[in-house]
XYZ file of N, CA and C in Angstrom:
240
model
N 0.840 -1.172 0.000
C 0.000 0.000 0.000
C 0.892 1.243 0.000
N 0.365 2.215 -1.023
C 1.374 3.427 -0.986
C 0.954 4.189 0.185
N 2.129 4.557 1.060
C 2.353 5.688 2.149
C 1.725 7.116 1.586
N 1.017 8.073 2.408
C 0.585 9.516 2.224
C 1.553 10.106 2.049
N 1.458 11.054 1.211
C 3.062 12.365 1.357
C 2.680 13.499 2.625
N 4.211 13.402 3.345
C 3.964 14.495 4.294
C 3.865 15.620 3.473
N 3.206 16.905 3.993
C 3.385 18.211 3.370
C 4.846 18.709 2.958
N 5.713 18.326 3.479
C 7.180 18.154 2.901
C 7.620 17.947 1.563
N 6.844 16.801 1.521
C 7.140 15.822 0.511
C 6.387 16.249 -1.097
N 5.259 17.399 -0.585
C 4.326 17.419 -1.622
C 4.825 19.149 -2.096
N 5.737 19.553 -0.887
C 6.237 21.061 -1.356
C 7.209 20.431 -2.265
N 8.411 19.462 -2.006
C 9.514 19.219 -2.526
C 8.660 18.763 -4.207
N 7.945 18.111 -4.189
C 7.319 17.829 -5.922
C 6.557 19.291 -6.330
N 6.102 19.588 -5.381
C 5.495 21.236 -6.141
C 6.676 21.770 -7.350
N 8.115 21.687 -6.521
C 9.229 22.936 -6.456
C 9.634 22.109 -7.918
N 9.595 20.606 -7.838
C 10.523 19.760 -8.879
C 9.315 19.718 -10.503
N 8.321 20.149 -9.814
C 6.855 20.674 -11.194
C 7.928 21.717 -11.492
N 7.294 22.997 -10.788
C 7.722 24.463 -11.267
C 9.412 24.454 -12.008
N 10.159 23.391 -11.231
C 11.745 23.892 -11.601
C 11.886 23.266 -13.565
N 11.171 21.483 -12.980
C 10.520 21.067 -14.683
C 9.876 21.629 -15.766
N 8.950 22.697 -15.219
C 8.586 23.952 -16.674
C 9.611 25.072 -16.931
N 9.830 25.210 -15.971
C 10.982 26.359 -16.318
C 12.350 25.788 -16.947
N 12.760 24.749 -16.979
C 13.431 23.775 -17.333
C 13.317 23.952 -19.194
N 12.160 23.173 -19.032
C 11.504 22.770 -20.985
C 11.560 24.233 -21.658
N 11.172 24.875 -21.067
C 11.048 26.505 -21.139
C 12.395 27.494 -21.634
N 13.273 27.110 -20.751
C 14.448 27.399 -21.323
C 14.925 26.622 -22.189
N 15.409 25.385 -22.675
C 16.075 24.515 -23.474
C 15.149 24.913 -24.545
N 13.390 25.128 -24.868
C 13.426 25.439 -26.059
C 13.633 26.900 -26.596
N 13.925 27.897 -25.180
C 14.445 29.014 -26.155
C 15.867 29.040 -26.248
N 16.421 28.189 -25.914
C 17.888 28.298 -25.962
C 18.091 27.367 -27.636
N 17.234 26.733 -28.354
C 17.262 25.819 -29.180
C 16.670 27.364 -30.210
N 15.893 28.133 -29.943
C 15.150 29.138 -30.808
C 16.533 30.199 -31.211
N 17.238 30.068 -29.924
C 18.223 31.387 -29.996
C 20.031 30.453 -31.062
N 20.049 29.406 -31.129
C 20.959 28.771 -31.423
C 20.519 28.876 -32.987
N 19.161 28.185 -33.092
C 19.191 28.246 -34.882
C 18.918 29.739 -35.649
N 18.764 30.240 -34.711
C 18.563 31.765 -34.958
C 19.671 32.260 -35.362
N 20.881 32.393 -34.251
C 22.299 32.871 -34.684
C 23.031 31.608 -35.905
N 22.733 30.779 -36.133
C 23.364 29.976 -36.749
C 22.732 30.206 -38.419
N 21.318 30.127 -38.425
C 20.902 31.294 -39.694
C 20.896 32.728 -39.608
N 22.166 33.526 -38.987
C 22.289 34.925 -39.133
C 24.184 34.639 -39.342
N 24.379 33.254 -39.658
C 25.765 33.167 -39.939
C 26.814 32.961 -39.212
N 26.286 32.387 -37.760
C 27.256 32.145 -36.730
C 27.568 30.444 -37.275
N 28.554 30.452 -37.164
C 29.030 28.955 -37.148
C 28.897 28.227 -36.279
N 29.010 26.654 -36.472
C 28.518 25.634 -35.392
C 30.069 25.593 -34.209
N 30.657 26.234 -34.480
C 32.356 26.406 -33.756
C 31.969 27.284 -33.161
N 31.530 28.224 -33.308
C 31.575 29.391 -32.635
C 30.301 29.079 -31.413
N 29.593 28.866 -31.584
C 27.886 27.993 -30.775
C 28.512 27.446 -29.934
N 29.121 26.250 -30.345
C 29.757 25.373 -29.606
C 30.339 26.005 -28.260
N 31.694 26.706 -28.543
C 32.282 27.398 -27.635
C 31.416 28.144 -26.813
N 30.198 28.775 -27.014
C 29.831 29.242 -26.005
C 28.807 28.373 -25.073
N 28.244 27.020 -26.301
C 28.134 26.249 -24.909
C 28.683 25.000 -24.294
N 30.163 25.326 -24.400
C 31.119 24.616 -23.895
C 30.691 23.031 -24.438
N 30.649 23.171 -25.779
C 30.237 21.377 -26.097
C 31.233 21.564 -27.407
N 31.185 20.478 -27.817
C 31.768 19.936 -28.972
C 30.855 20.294 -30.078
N 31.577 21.109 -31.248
C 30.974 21.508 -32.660
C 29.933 20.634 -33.143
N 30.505 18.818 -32.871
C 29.969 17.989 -33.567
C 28.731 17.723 -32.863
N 28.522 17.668 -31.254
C 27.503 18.158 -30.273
C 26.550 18.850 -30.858
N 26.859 20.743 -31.257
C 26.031 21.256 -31.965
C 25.321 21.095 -32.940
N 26.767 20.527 -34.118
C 25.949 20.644 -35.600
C 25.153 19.296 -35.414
N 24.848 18.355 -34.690
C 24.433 16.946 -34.984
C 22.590 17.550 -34.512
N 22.699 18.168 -33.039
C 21.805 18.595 -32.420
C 20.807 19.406 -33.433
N 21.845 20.767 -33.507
C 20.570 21.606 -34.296
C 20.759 21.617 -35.450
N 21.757 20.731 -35.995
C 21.232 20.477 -37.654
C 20.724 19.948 -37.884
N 20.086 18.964 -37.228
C 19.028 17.853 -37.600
C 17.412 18.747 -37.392
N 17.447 19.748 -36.279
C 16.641 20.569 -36.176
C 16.376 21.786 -37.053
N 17.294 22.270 -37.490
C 17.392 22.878 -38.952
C 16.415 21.643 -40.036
N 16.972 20.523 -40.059
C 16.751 20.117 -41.296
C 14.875 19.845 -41.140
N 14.475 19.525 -40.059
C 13.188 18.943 -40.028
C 12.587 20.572 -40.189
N 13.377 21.612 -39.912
C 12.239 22.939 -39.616
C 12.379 22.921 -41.533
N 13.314 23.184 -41.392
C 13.115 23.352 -43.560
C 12.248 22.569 -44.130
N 12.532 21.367 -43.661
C 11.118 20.509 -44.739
C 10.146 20.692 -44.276
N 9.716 20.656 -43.227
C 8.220 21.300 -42.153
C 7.775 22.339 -43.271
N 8.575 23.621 -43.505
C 8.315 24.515 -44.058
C 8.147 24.192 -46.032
N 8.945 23.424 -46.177
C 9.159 23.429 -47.772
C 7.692 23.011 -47.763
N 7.117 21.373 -46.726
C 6.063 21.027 -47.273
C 4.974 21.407 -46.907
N 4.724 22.791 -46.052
C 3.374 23.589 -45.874
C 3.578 24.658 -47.203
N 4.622 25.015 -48.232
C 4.683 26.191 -48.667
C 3.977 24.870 -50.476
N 4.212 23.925 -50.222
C 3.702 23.082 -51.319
C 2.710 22.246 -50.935
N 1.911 22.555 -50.094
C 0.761 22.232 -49.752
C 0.872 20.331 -49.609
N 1.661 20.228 -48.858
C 2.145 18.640 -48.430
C 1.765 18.321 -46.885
């Protein structure tokens, strides 16, 4: 039989909700702000370095995210 949560227990999951949206929240504007500078001509080297990962890290990440946003787009602009 599952045990009740003390009020403790139900602040500590409140905090681990709120910290989890703010979480998703950032990573997708940090994903908005990456392909953003990267189509204004920043390189995947230069990205990289500022978030301390490996180029190949980047370009694997948001080039694959690049590539699905382009066809997303090619096939709403051709009615697909």
């Amino acid at each position: 039989m599952a045990s009740r949560t003390s009020r403790d227990q139900e602040a500590l999951l409140a905090d681990i909700e709120v910290v989890h949206g703010a979480t998703v929240l950032a990573d997708h504007h940090l994903d908005e702000l990456v392909l953003a500078a990267h189509a204004a001509g920043v390189s995947w080297e230069r990205i990289a370095v500022r978030l301390k990962v490996t180029r190949q890290a980047v370009s694997e990440k948001y080039g694959e995210m690049e590539r699905r946003r382009r066809s997303d787009e090619f096939n709403k602009e051709h009615g697909r």
